[in-house]
mmCIF file with all atom_site columns, C-alpha atoms in Angstrom:
data_model
loop_
_atom_site.group_PDB
_atom_site.id
_atom_site.type_symbol
_atom_site.label_atom_id
_atom_site.label_alt_id
_atom_site.label_comp_id
_atom_site.label_asym_id
_atom_site.label_entity_id
_atom_site.label_seq_id
_atom_site.pdbx_PDB_ins_code
_atom_site.Cartn_x
_atom_site.Cartn_y
_atom_site.Cartn_z
_atom_site.occupancy
_atom_site.B_iso_or_equiv
_atom_site.pdbx_formal_charge
_atom_site.auth_seq_id
_atom_site.auth_comp_id
_atom_site.auth_asym_id
_atom_site.auth_atom_id
_atom_site.pdbx_PDB_model_num
ATOM 1   C CA . MET A 1 1   ? -10.078 -1.467  13.961  1.00 72.00 ? 1   MET A CA 1
ATOM 2   C CA . ILE A 1 2   ? -9.161  0.912   16.973  1.00 89.00 ? 2   ILE A CA 1
ATOM 3   C CA . HIS A 1 3   ? -8.588  4.075   14.697  1.00 92.00 ? 3   HIS A CA 1
ATOM 4   C CA . ALA A 1 4   ? -11.828 3.624   12.494  1.00 90.00 ? 4   ALA A CA 1
ATOM 5   C CA . ASP A 1 5   ? -13.689 3.356   16.041  1.00 91.00 ? 5   ASP A CA 1
ATOM 6   C CA . LEU A 1 6   ? -12.160 6.515   17.476  1.00 91.00 ? 6   LEU A CA 1
ATOM 7   C CA . HIS A 1 7   ? -13.044 8.449   14.160  1.00 90.00 ? 7   HIS A CA 1
ATOM 8   C CA . GLY A 1 8   ? -16.502 7.197   13.819  1.00 91.00 ? 8   GLY A CA 1
ATOM 9   C CA . LYS A 1 9   ? -15.566 5.299   10.540  1.00 87.00 ? 9   LYS A CA 1
ATOM 10  C CA . THR A 1 10  ? -16.793 1.907   11.444  1.00 86.00 ? 10  THR A CA 1
ATOM 11  C CA . GLY A 1 11  ? -19.383 1.854   9.078   1.00 87.00 ? 11  GLY A CA 1
ATOM 12  C CA . VAL A 1 12  ? -17.496 2.157   5.856   1.00 85.00 ? 12  VAL A CA 1
ATOM 13  C CA . ARG A 1 13  ? -15.699 -1.146  4.645   1.00 87.00 ? 13  ARG A CA 1
ATOM 14  C CA . GLU A 1 14  ? -12.895 0.698   3.151   1.00 90.00 ? 14  GLU A CA 1
ATOM 15  C CA . ASP A 1 15  ? -12.222 2.551   6.345   1.00 94.00 ? 15  ASP A CA 1
ATOM 16  C CA . LEU A 1 16  ? -12.216 -0.636  8.331   1.00 94.00 ? 16  LEU A CA 1
ATOM 17  C CA . VAL A 1 17  ? -9.457  -2.238  5.904   1.00 94.00 ? 17  VAL A CA 1
ATOM 18  C CA . THR A 1 18  ? -7.585  1.028   6.222   1.00 95.00 ? 18  THR A CA 1
ATOM 19  C CA . SER A 1 19  ? -7.674  1.082   10.052  1.00 95.00 ? 19  SER A CA 1
ATOM 20  C CA . GLY A 1 20  ? -7.020  -2.693  10.170  1.00 94.00 ? 20  GLY A CA 1
ATOM 21  C CA . CYS A 1 21  ? -3.895  -2.854  7.836   1.00 96.00 ? 21  CYS A CA 1
ATOM 22  C CA . MET A 1 22  ? -2.494  0.438   8.453   1.00 97.00 ? 22  MET A CA 1
ATOM 23  C CA . GLY A 1 23  ? -3.204  0.471   12.490  1.00 95.00 ? 23  GLY A CA 1
ATOM 24  C CA . LEU A 1 24  ? -0.773  -2.888  12.399  1.00 95.00 ? 24  LEU A CA 1
ATOM 25  C CA . LEU A 1 25  ? 1.686   -1.488  9.766   1.00 96.00 ? 25  LEU A CA 1
ATOM 26  C CA . GLU A 1 26  ? 2.483   1.512   11.727  1.00 96.00 ? 26  GLU A CA 1
ATOM 27  C CA . LEU A 1 27  ? 3.488   -0.732  14.854  1.00 96.00 ? 27  LEU A CA 1
ATOM 28  C CA . LEU A 1 28  ? 6.449   -2.011  12.635  1.00 95.00 ? 28  LEU A CA 1
ATOM 29  C CA . PRO A 1 29  ? 9.671   -0.187  13.288  1.00 91.00 ? 29  PRO A CA 1
ATOM 30  C CA . ASN A 1 30  ? 10.539  0.206   9.487   1.00 91.00 ? 30  ASN A CA 1
ATOM 31  C CA . TYR A 1 31  ? 7.239   0.125   7.758   1.00 95.00 ? 31  TYR A CA 1
ATOM 32  C CA . ILE A 1 32  ? 8.009   3.607   5.951   1.00 95.00 ? 32  ILE A CA 1
ATOM 33  C CA . GLU A 1 33  ? 9.981   1.145   3.592   1.00 95.00 ? 33  GLU A CA 1
ATOM 34  C CA . PHE A 1 34  ? 6.904   -0.123  2.412   1.00 97.00 ? 34  PHE A CA 1
ATOM 35  C CA . PHE A 1 35  ? 5.655   3.328   1.048   1.00 97.00 ? 35  PHE A CA 1
ATOM 36  C CA . GLY A 1 36  ? 9.163   3.700   -0.544  1.00 96.00 ? 36  GLY A CA 1
ATOM 37  C CA . GLY A 1 37  ? 8.115   1.132   -2.986  1.00 97.00 ? 37  GLY A CA 1
ATOM 38  C CA . ALA A 1 38  ? 5.372   3.377   -4.498  1.00 98.00 ? 38  ALA A CA 1
ATOM 39  C CA . LYS A 1 39  ? 5.980   4.370   -7.922  1.00 98.00 ? 39  LYS A CA 1
ATOM 40  C CA . ASP A 1 40  ? 4.809   7.160   -10.415 1.00 97.00 ? 40  ASP A CA 1
ATOM 41  C CA . VAL A 1 41  ? 3.392   6.764   -13.786 1.00 95.00 ? 41  VAL A CA 1
ATOM 42  C CA . SER A 1 42  ? 7.075   6.876   -15.220 1.00 95.00 ? 42  SER A CA 1
ATOM 43  C CA . GLY A 1 43  ? 8.002   3.745   -12.910 1.00 96.00 ? 43  GLY A CA 1
ATOM 44  C CA . ASN A 1 44  ? 10.063  6.092   -10.344 1.00 97.00 ? 44  ASN A CA 1
ATOM 45  C CA . ASP A 1 45  ? 9.732   4.846   -6.873  1.00 97.00 ? 45  ASP A CA 1
ATOM 46  C CA . LEU A 1 46  ? 10.051  7.004   -3.427  1.00 96.00 ? 46  LEU A CA 1
ATOM 47  C CA . SER A 1 47  ? 12.941  4.852   -1.703  1.00 94.00 ? 47  SER A CA 1
ATOM 48  C CA . GLY A 1 48  ? 15.466  7.558   -2.563  1.00 92.00 ? 48  GLY A CA 1
ATOM 49  C CA . ARG A 1 49  ? 13.240  10.248  -1.203  1.00 90.00 ? 49  ARG A CA 1
ATOM 50  C CA . LEU A 1 50  ? 12.350  8.429   2.096   1.00 91.00 ? 50  LEU A CA 1
ATOM 51  C CA . LYS A 1 51  ? 16.033  7.550   2.994   1.00 87.00 ? 51  LYS A CA 1
ATOM 52  C CA . GLY A 1 52  ? 17.710  8.630   6.147   1.00 84.00 ? 52  GLY A CA 1
ATOM 53  C CA . TYR A 1 53  ? 14.727  9.087   8.229   1.00 86.00 ? 53  TYR A CA 1
ATOM 54  C CA . SER A 1 54  ? 14.918  9.748   11.982  1.00 84.00 ? 54  SER A CA 1
ATOM 55  C CA . GLY A 1 55  ? 11.160  9.613   13.155  1.00 90.00 ? 55  GLY A CA 1
ATOM 56  C CA . VAL A 1 56  ? 7.951   8.654   11.558  1.00 94.00 ? 56  VAL A CA 1
ATOM 57  C CA . GLN A 1 57  ? 4.495   9.487   12.742  1.00 95.00 ? 57  GLN A CA 1
ATOM 58  C CA . MET A 1 58  ? 1.040   8.332   11.113  1.00 97.00 ? 58  MET A CA 1
ATOM 59  C CA . ASP A 1 59  ? -2.045  10.111  11.478  1.00 97.00 ? 59  ASP A CA 1
ATOM 60  C CA . PHE A 1 60  ? -5.626  8.867   10.304  1.00 97.00 ? 60  PHE A CA 1
ATOM 61  C CA . TRP A 1 61  ? -8.221  11.057  8.619   1.00 97.00 ? 61  TRP A CA 1
ATOM 62  C CA . HIS A 1 62  ? -6.326  14.400  9.600   1.00 96.00 ? 62  HIS A CA 1
ATOM 63  C CA . ALA A 1 63  ? -7.885  17.319  7.628   1.00 96.00 ? 63  ALA A CA 1
ATOM 64  C CA . VAL A 1 64  ? -5.406  19.353  5.359   1.00 96.00 ? 64  VAL A CA 1
ATOM 65  C CA . ASP A 1 65  ? -6.830  22.720  4.268   1.00 96.00 ? 65  ASP A CA 1
ATOM 66  C CA . GLY A 1 66  ? -10.320 21.414  4.580   1.00 95.00 ? 66  GLY A CA 1
ATOM 67  C CA . ARG A 1 67  ? -9.657  18.093  2.911   1.00 96.00 ? 67  ARG A CA 1
ATOM 68  C CA . ILE A 1 68  ? -9.334  14.888  4.924   1.00 96.00 ? 68  ILE A CA 1
ATOM 69  C CA . PRO A 1 69  ? -7.100  12.172  3.310   1.00 97.00 ? 69  PRO A CA 1
ATOM 70  C CA . ASP A 1 70  ? -7.167  8.668   4.652   1.00 97.00 ? 70  ASP A CA 1
ATOM 71  C CA . LEU A 1 71  ? -3.558  8.984   6.167   1.00 98.00 ? 71  LEU A CA 1
ATOM 72  C CA . ILE A 1 72  ? -0.873  11.507  6.563   1.00 98.00 ? 72  ILE A CA 1
ATOM 73  C CA . VAL A 1 73  ? 2.555   10.087  7.476   1.00 97.00 ? 73  VAL A CA 1
ATOM 74  C CA . THR A 1 74  ? 5.226   12.493  8.650   1.00 96.00 ? 74  THR A CA 1
ATOM 75  C CA . ILE A 1 75  ? 8.722   11.616  8.042   1.00 95.00 ? 75  ILE A CA 1
ATOM 76  C CA . THR A 1 76  ? 11.579  13.615  9.896   1.00 92.00 ? 76  THR A CA 1
ATOM 77  C CA . ASN A 1 77  ? 14.872  13.255  8.341   1.00 81.00 ? 77  ASN A CA 1
ATOM 78  C CA . ASP A 1 78  ? 18.453  13.045  9.853   1.00 78.00 ? 78  ASP A CA 1
ATOM 79  C CA . ASN A 1 79  ? 18.540  17.054  8.893   1.00 78.00 ? 79  ASN A CA 1
ATOM 80  C CA . ASP A 1 80  ? 15.073  17.688  10.870  1.00 79.00 ? 80  ASP A CA 1
ATOM 81  C CA . ASN A 1 81  ? 13.334  18.343  7.699   1.00 86.00 ? 81  ASN A CA 1
ATOM 82  C CA . GLU A 1 82  ? 9.764   16.887  7.351   1.00 92.00 ? 82  GLU A CA 1
ATOM 83  C CA . ILE A 1 83  ? 8.251   15.045  4.420   1.00 94.00 ? 83  ILE A CA 1
ATOM 84  C CA . ARG A 1 84  ? 4.387   14.460  4.347   1.00 96.00 ? 84  ARG A CA 1
ATOM 85  C CA . LEU A 1 85  ? 2.947   11.342  2.435   1.00 97.00 ? 85  LEU A CA 1
ATOM 86  C CA . VAL A 1 86  ? -0.427  12.315  1.876   1.00 98.00 ? 86  VAL A CA 1
ATOM 87  C CA . ILE A 1 87  ? -2.222  8.827   1.245   1.00 98.00 ? 87  ILE A CA 1
ATOM 88  C CA . GLU A 1 88  ? -5.704  8.259   -0.357  1.00 97.00 ? 88  GLU A CA 1
ATOM 89  C CA . VAL A 1 89  ? -6.800  4.436   0.198   1.00 97.00 ? 89  VAL A CA 1
ATOM 90  C CA . LYS A 1 90  ? -9.486  2.859   -2.196  1.00 96.00 ? 90  LYS A CA 1
ATOM 91  C CA . PHE A 1 91  ? -10.448 -0.736  -1.619  1.00 95.00 ? 91  PHE A CA 1
ATOM 92  C CA . GLY A 1 92  ? -12.760 -1.178  -4.753  1.00 90.00 ? 92  GLY A CA 1
ATOM 93  C CA . ALA A 1 93  ? -14.508 2.109   -4.551  1.00 93.00 ? 93  ALA A CA 1
ATOM 94  C CA . PRO A 1 94  ? -13.791 4.760   -7.618  1.00 95.00 ? 94  PRO A CA 1
ATOM 95  C CA . LEU A 1 95  ? -12.050 8.266   -6.718  1.00 96.00 ? 95  LEU A CA 1
ATOM 96  C CA . SER A 1 96  ? -14.716 10.875  -6.120  1.00 94.00 ? 96  SER A CA 1
ATOM 97  C CA . PRO A 1 97  ? -14.911 13.774  -8.264  1.00 94.00 ? 97  PRO A CA 1
ATOM 98  C CA . ALA A 1 98  ? -13.556 17.248  -7.115  1.00 95.00 ? 98  ALA A CA 1
ATOM 99  C CA . PRO A 1 99  ? -13.349 20.727  -8.339  1.00 94.00 ? 99  PRO A CA 1
ATOM 100 C CA . GLU A 1 100 ? -9.438  20.193  -8.661  1.00 94.00 ? 100 GLU A CA 1
ATOM 101 C CA . GLY A 1 101 ? -10.062 17.105  -10.941 1.00 94.00 ? 101 GLY A CA 1
ATOM 102 C CA . ASN A 1 102 ? -10.559 14.348  -8.515  1.00 96.00 ? 102 ASN A CA 1
ATOM 103 C CA . GLN A 1 103 ? -9.598  13.318  -4.718  1.00 97.00 ? 103 GLN A CA 1
ATOM 104 C CA . LEU A 1 104 ? -6.047  12.697  -5.554  1.00 98.00 ? 104 LEU A CA 1
ATOM 105 C CA . ALA A 1 105 ? -5.751  16.432  -7.023  1.00 97.00 ? 105 ALA A CA 1
ATOM 106 C CA . ALA A 1 106 ? -7.661  17.958  -4.595  1.00 97.00 ? 106 ALA A CA 1
ATOM 107 C CA . TYR A 1 107 ? -5.322  16.399  -1.912  1.00 98.00 ? 107 TYR A CA 1
ATOM 108 C CA . TRP A 1 108 ? -2.493  17.524  -3.733  1.00 97.00 ? 108 TRP A CA 1
ATOM 109 C CA . CYS A 1 109 ? -3.665  21.082  -4.036  1.00 97.00 ? 109 CYS A CA 1
ATOM 110 C CA . ALA A 1 110 ? -4.345  21.071  -0.134  1.00 97.00 ? 110 ALA A CA 1
ATOM 111 C CA . ALA A 1 111 ? -0.782  19.653  0.817   1.00 97.00 ? 111 ALA A CA 1
ATOM 112 C CA . ASN A 1 112 ? 0.825   22.151  -1.724  1.00 96.00 ? 112 ASN A CA 1
ATOM 113 C CA . LYS A 1 113 ? -1.008  25.368  0.113   1.00 96.00 ? 113 LYS A CA 1
ATOM 114 C CA . THR A 1 114 ? -0.481  23.754  3.513   1.00 96.00 ? 114 THR A CA 1
ATOM 115 C CA . PHE A 1 115 ? 3.017   22.186  3.238   1.00 95.00 ? 115 PHE A CA 1
ATOM 116 C CA . GLY A 1 116 ? 4.928   23.480  0.303   1.00 91.00 ? 116 GLY A CA 1
ATOM 117 C CA . SER A 1 117 ? 5.914   22.109  -3.236  1.00 82.00 ? 117 SER A CA 1
ATOM 118 C CA . ARG A 1 118 ? 8.686   20.206  -2.099  1.00 86.00 ? 118 ARG A CA 1
ATOM 119 C CA . ASN A 1 119 ? 7.647   18.841  1.417   1.00 93.00 ? 119 ASN A CA 1
ATOM 120 C CA . PHE A 1 120 ? 5.191   16.162  0.443   1.00 96.00 ? 120 PHE A CA 1
ATOM 121 C CA . GLU A 1 121 ? 4.221   13.379  -1.931  1.00 97.00 ? 121 GLU A CA 1
ATOM 122 C CA . VAL A 1 122 ? 0.561   11.980  -2.662  1.00 98.00 ? 122 VAL A CA 1
ATOM 123 C CA . ILE A 1 123 ? 0.276   8.213   -2.618  1.00 98.00 ? 123 ILE A CA 1
ATOM 124 C CA . TYR A 1 124 ? -2.604  6.198   -4.026  1.00 98.00 ? 124 TYR A CA 1
ATOM 125 C CA . LEU A 1 125 ? -3.125  2.785   -2.076  1.00 98.00 ? 125 LEU A CA 1
ATOM 126 C CA . THR A 1 126 ? -5.293  0.750   -4.056  1.00 97.00 ? 126 THR A CA 1
ATOM 127 C CA . LYS A 1 127 ? -6.461  -3.080  -4.482  1.00 96.00 ? 127 LYS A CA 1
ATOM 128 C CA . ASP A 1 128 ? -5.799  -3.090  -8.105  1.00 96.00 ? 128 ASP A CA 1
ATOM 129 C CA . HIS A 1 129 ? -3.278  -5.480  -9.728  1.00 94.00 ? 129 HIS A CA 1
ATOM 130 C CA . GLY A 1 130 ? -1.724  -2.857  -11.869 1.00 95.00 ? 130 GLY A CA 1
ATOM 131 C CA . MET A 1 131 ? -1.305  0.868   -11.504 1.00 97.00 ? 131 MET A CA 1
ATOM 132 C CA . PRO A 1 132 ? -4.635  2.966   -12.303 1.00 97.00 ? 132 PRO A CA 1
ATOM 133 C CA . LYS A 1 133 ? -2.898  5.280   -14.658 1.00 96.00 ? 133 LYS A CA 1
ATOM 134 C CA . ASN A 1 134 ? -6.237  6.940   -15.834 1.00 97.00 ? 134 ASN A CA 1
ATOM 135 C CA . ASP A 1 135 ? -6.911  8.037   -12.324 1.00 97.00 ? 135 ASP A CA 1
ATOM 136 C CA . MET A 1 136 ? -3.372  9.319   -12.041 1.00 97.00 ? 136 MET A CA 1
ATOM 137 C CA . GLU A 1 137 ? -3.436  11.264  -15.270 1.00 96.00 ? 137 GLU A CA 1
ATOM 138 C CA . GLU A 1 138 ? -6.904  12.756  -14.608 1.00 96.00 ? 138 GLU A CA 1
ATOM 139 C CA . ALA A 1 139 ? -5.285  13.995  -11.449 1.00 97.00 ? 139 ALA A CA 1
ATOM 140 C CA . LYS A 1 140 ? -2.139  15.472  -13.194 1.00 95.00 ? 140 LYS A CA 1
ATOM 141 C CA . ASN A 1 141 ? -4.234  16.904  -16.024 1.00 93.00 ? 141 ASN A CA 1
ATOM 142 C CA . GLY A 1 142 ? -1.111  17.805  -17.671 1.00 92.00 ? 142 GLY A CA 1
ATOM 143 C CA . ASP A 1 143 ? 0.648   19.686  -14.939 1.00 94.00 ? 143 ASP A CA 1
ATOM 144 C CA . ALA A 1 144 ? 3.978   18.843  -14.831 1.00 90.00 ? 144 ALA A CA 1
ATOM 145 C CA . ASN A 1 145 ? 4.404   20.235  -11.270 1.00 91.00 ? 145 ASN A CA 1
ATOM 146 C CA . LYS A 1 146 ? 1.970   17.540  -9.981  1.00 95.00 ? 146 LYS A CA 1
ATOM 147 C CA . ASN A 1 147 ? 3.003   13.996  -9.318  1.00 95.00 ? 147 ASN A CA 1
ATOM 148 C CA . PHE A 1 148 ? 1.530   10.906  -7.863  1.00 98.00 ? 148 PHE A CA 1
ATOM 149 C CA . TYR A 1 149 ? 2.508   7.493   -6.624  1.00 98.00 ? 149 TYR A CA 1
ATOM 150 C CA . TRP A 1 150 ? 0.737   4.360   -6.584  1.00 98.00 ? 150 TRP A CA 1
ATOM 151 C CA . ILE A 1 151 ? 0.943   0.992   -4.381  1.00 98.00 ? 151 ILE A CA 1
ATOM 152 C CA . SER A 1 152 ? -0.893  -1.751  -3.994  1.00 98.00 ? 152 SER A CA 1
ATOM 153 C CA . PHE A 1 153 ? -2.472  -3.934  -1.354  1.00 97.00 ? 153 PHE A CA 1
ATOM 154 C CA . TYR A 1 154 ? -0.919  -6.823  -3.073  1.00 97.00 ? 154 TYR A CA 1
ATOM 155 C CA . ASP A 1 155 ? 2.438   -5.225  -2.940  1.00 97.00 ? 155 ASP A CA 1
ATOM 156 C CA . LEU A 1 156 ? 1.659   -4.728  1.031   1.00 97.00 ? 156 LEU A CA 1
ATOM 157 C CA . TYR A 1 157 ? 0.908   -8.416  1.244   1.00 97.00 ? 157 TYR A CA 1
ATOM 158 C CA . ARG A 1 158 ? 4.368   -9.429  -0.391  1.00 96.00 ? 158 ARG A CA 1
ATOM 159 C CA . TRP A 1 159 ? 6.228   -6.896  1.507   1.00 96.00 ? 159 TRP A CA 1
ATOM 160 C CA . CYS A 1 160 ? 4.891   -8.459  4.757   1.00 96.00 ? 160 CYS A CA 1
ATOM 161 C CA . ASP A 1 161 ? 5.672   -11.912 3.572   1.00 94.00 ? 161 ASP A CA 1
ATOM 162 C CA . GLU A 1 162 ? 9.372   -10.913 2.650   1.00 95.00 ? 162 GLU A CA 1
ATOM 163 C CA . GLU A 1 163 ? 9.690   -9.059  6.060   1.00 96.00 ? 163 GLU A CA 1
ATOM 164 C CA . LEU A 1 164 ? 8.441   -12.184 8.076   1.00 94.00 ? 164 LEU A CA 1
ATOM 165 C CA . GLN A 1 165 ? 11.227  -14.345 6.669   1.00 92.00 ? 165 GLN A CA 1
ATOM 166 C CA . LYS A 1 166 ? 13.769  -11.648 7.786   1.00 91.00 ? 166 LYS A CA 1
ATOM 167 C CA . ARG A 1 167 ? 12.508  -10.912 11.285  1.00 90.00 ? 167 ARG A CA 1
ATOM 168 C CA . ARG A 1 168 ? 13.883  -12.209 14.647  1.00 90.00 ? 168 ARG A CA 1
ATOM 169 C CA . CYS A 1 169 ? 11.816  -10.213 16.904  1.00 93.00 ? 169 CYS A CA 1
ATOM 170 C CA . ASP A 1 170 ? 8.669   -12.289 18.154  1.00 94.00 ? 170 ASP A CA 1
ATOM 171 C CA . THR A 1 171 ? 6.346   -9.101  18.402  1.00 95.00 ? 171 THR A CA 1
ATOM 172 C CA . ASP A 1 172 ? 7.320   -8.017  14.603  1.00 95.00 ? 172 ASP A CA 1
ATOM 173 C CA . LYS A 1 173 ? 6.709   -11.405 13.605  1.00 95.00 ? 173 LYS A CA 1
ATOM 174 C CA . ASN A 1 174 ? 3.170   -11.633 15.251  1.00 96.00 ? 174 ASN A CA 1
ATOM 175 C CA . ILE A 1 175 ? 2.176   -8.327  13.777  1.00 96.00 ? 175 ILE A CA 1
ATOM 176 C CA . LEU A 1 176 ? 3.232   -9.463  10.483  1.00 96.00 ? 176 LEU A CA 1
ATOM 177 C CA . LYS A 1 177 ? 1.643   -12.825 10.635  1.00 96.00 ? 177 LYS A CA 1
ATOM 178 C CA . LEU A 1 178 ? -1.776  -11.100 11.537  1.00 96.00 ? 178 LEU A CA 1
ATOM 179 C CA . LEU A 1 179 ? -1.320  -8.518  8.497   1.00 96.00 ? 179 LEU A CA 1
ATOM 180 C CA . VAL A 1 180 ? -0.685  -11.258 6.087   1.00 96.00 ? 180 VAL A CA 1
ATOM 181 C CA . PHE A 1 181 ? -3.562  -13.563 7.323   1.00 95.00 ? 181 PHE A CA 1
ATOM 182 C CA . TYR A 1 182 ? -6.146  -10.364 7.299   1.00 95.00 ? 182 TYR A CA 1
ATOM 183 C CA . LEU A 1 183 ? -5.097  -9.472  3.859   1.00 96.00 ? 183 LEU A CA 1
ATOM 184 C CA . GLU A 1 184 ? -5.306  -13.215 2.591   1.00 95.00 ? 184 GLU A CA 1
ATOM 185 C CA . LYS A 1 185 ? -8.829  -12.919 3.923   1.00 94.00 ? 185 LYS A CA 1
ATOM 186 C CA . LYS A 1 186 ? -9.692  -9.632  1.898   1.00 94.00 ? 186 LYS A CA 1
ATOM 187 C CA . GLY A 1 187 ? -8.421  -11.484 -1.119  1.00 93.00 ? 187 GLY A CA 1
ATOM 188 C CA . CYS A 1 188 ? -4.993  -9.866  -1.589  1.00 94.00 ? 188 CYS A CA 1
ATOM 189 C CA . ARG A 1 189 ? -3.010  -13.027 -1.278  1.00 90.00 ? 189 ARG A CA 1
ATOM 190 C CA . VAL A 1 190 ? -0.097  -13.361 -3.844  1.00 87.00 ? 190 VAL A CA 1
ATOM 191 C CA . PHE A 1 191 ? 1.297   -16.250 -5.341  1.00 73.00 ? 191 PHE A CA 1
ATOM 192 C CA . ARG A 1 192 ? 4.848   -16.832 -3.835  1.00 66.00 ? 192 ARG A CA 1
ATOM 193 C CA . GLY A 1 193 ? 6.317   -19.075 -6.381  1.00 59.00 ? 193 GLY A CA 1
ATOM 194 C CA . PHE A 1 194 ? 7.742   -22.361 -4.679  1.00 52.00 ? 194 PHE A CA 1
ATOM 195 C CA . LYS A 1 195 ? 7.218   -20.940 -1.174  1.00 54.00 ? 195 LYS A CA 1
ATOM 196 C CA . ASP A 1 196 ? 3.518   -22.001 -1.674  1.00 54.00 ? 196 ASP A CA 1
ATOM 197 C CA . LYS A 1 197 ? 3.251   -25.681 -1.592  1.00 48.00 ? 197 LYS A CA 1
ATOM 198 C CA . LEU A 1 198 ? 1.739   -27.541 -4.384  1.00 42.00 ? 198 LEU A CA 1
ATOM 199 C CA . ILE A 1 199 ? -1.667  -29.306 -3.910  1.00 41.00 ? 199 ILE A CA 1
ATOM 200 C CA . PRO A 1 200 ? -1.154  -33.128 -4.297  1.00 45.00 ? 200 PRO A CA 1
ATOM 201 C CA . MET A 1 201 ? -2.085  -34.170 -7.979  1.00 40.00 ? 201 MET A CA 1
ATOM 202 C CA . LYS A 1 202 ? -3.522  -37.410 -7.107  1.00 45.00 ? 202 LYS A CA 1
ATOM 203 C CA . ASN A 1 203 ? -7.091  -37.432 -7.833  1.00 46.00 ? 203 ASN A CA 1
ATOM 204 C CA . SER A 1 204 ? -6.911  -33.733 -8.234  1.00 45.00 ? 204 SER A CA 1
ATOM 205 C CA . CYS A 1 205 ? -9.507  -31.652 -10.161 1.00 53.00 ? 205 CYS A CA 1
ATOM 206 C CA . PHE A 1 206 ? -9.057  -29.076 -13.051 1.00 47.00 ? 206 PHE A CA 1
ATOM 207 C CA . TYR A 1 207 ? -9.052  -26.190 -10.313 1.00 44.00 ? 207 TYR A CA 1
ATOM 208 C CA . ARG A 1 208 ? -6.055  -27.884 -8.346  1.00 47.00 ? 208 ARG A CA 1
ATOM 209 C CA . ARG A 1 209 ? -3.972  -28.263 -11.639 1.00 51.00 ? 209 ARG A CA 1
ATOM 210 C CA . VAL A 1 210 ? -4.776  -24.435 -12.410 1.00 46.00 ? 210 VAL A CA 1
ATOM 211 C CA . TYR A 1 211 ? -3.287  -23.313 -8.707  1.00 46.00 ? 211 TYR A CA 1
ATOM 212 C CA . ASN A 1 212 ? -0.312  -25.690 -9.367  1.00 50.00 ? 212 ASN A CA 1
ATOM 213 C CA . LEU A 1 213 ? 0.352   -24.282 -12.594 1.00 48.00 ? 213 LEU A CA 1
ATOM 214 C CA . ASN A 1 214 ? 0.018   -20.609 -11.133 1.00 50.00 ? 214 ASN A CA 1
ATOM 215 C CA . CYS A 1 215 ? 2.534   -21.459 -8.256  1.00 48.00 ? 215 CYS A CA 1
ATOM 216 C CA . GLU A 1 216 ? 5.237   -22.610 -10.767 1.00 49.00 ? 216 GLU A CA 1
ATOM 217 C CA . LEU A 1 217 ? 4.780   -19.936 -13.261 1.00 51.00 ? 217 LEU A CA 1
ATOM 218 C CA . TYR A 1 218 ? 4.566   -17.177 -10.825 1.00 47.00 ? 218 TYR A CA 1
ATOM 219 C CA . PRO A 1 219 ? 8.205   -16.272 -10.775 1.00 46.00 ? 219 PRO A CA 1
ATOM 220 C CA . TYR A 1 220 ? 8.055   -15.617 -14.514 1.00 46.00 ? 220 TYR A CA 1
ATOM 221 C CA . LEU A 1 221 ? 4.536   -13.887 -14.644 1.00 46.00 ? 221 LEU A CA 1
ATOM 222 C CA . ARG A 1 222 ? 5.115   -11.400 -11.826 1.00 45.00 ? 222 ARG A CA 1
ATOM 223 C CA . ILE A 1 223 ? 7.759   -9.494  -14.328 1.00 44.00 ? 223 ILE A CA 1
ATOM 224 C CA . LEU A 1 224 ? 4.567   -8.485  -16.241 1.00 43.00 ? 224 LEU A CA 1
ATOM 225 C CA . TYR A 1 225 ? 3.175   -6.844  -13.410 1.00 41.00 ? 225 TYR A CA 1
ATOM 226 C CA . LYS A 1 226 ? 6.212   -4.783  -12.281 1.00 44.00 ? 226 LYS A CA 1
#
């Protein structure tokens, strides 16, 4: 929670979650790969756009033309060109209205003025199970030049869990374990198929049966949420 404390944001739950999750995430050497999974309303992700980076820096609550998004991630690629990811985080709260339409639109306009049209992307990080298309379409408002990407805290849980199986560095593993634990406590756990141990069926109640069924069906149901 260091970043929230330093910026005087400890009184807002959403800001504490941002500080807790993103503050840990930035300690991992390849965390930019998580944001590469963000998708626009057409299903296109950012993985190709973010390849070949040589430097990454995350800034919390940094002003851009008078607007203050939750995060700005600056990526330097192998050609020394910079791309900024302007990230708005919502953990259950709605977007605030703005003269441009909503917060996403306001951040896009501020970033476009400050960084130039091809040097940034706006990402919407939320606790939704499915893409909040209405928010994104409202921000776009029919303007073909504007584009917005979305990724969820459930995706972050899944990414951390998958990375945990790959890592050999104890420090990275400890960071990922803490992130997974924290996200579980915040209700962002996702079923991981047969990796989750089934609850014994002996003397089980209805809720245990539902849990076990979800574990067995998850590999098939997850397709519906892609």
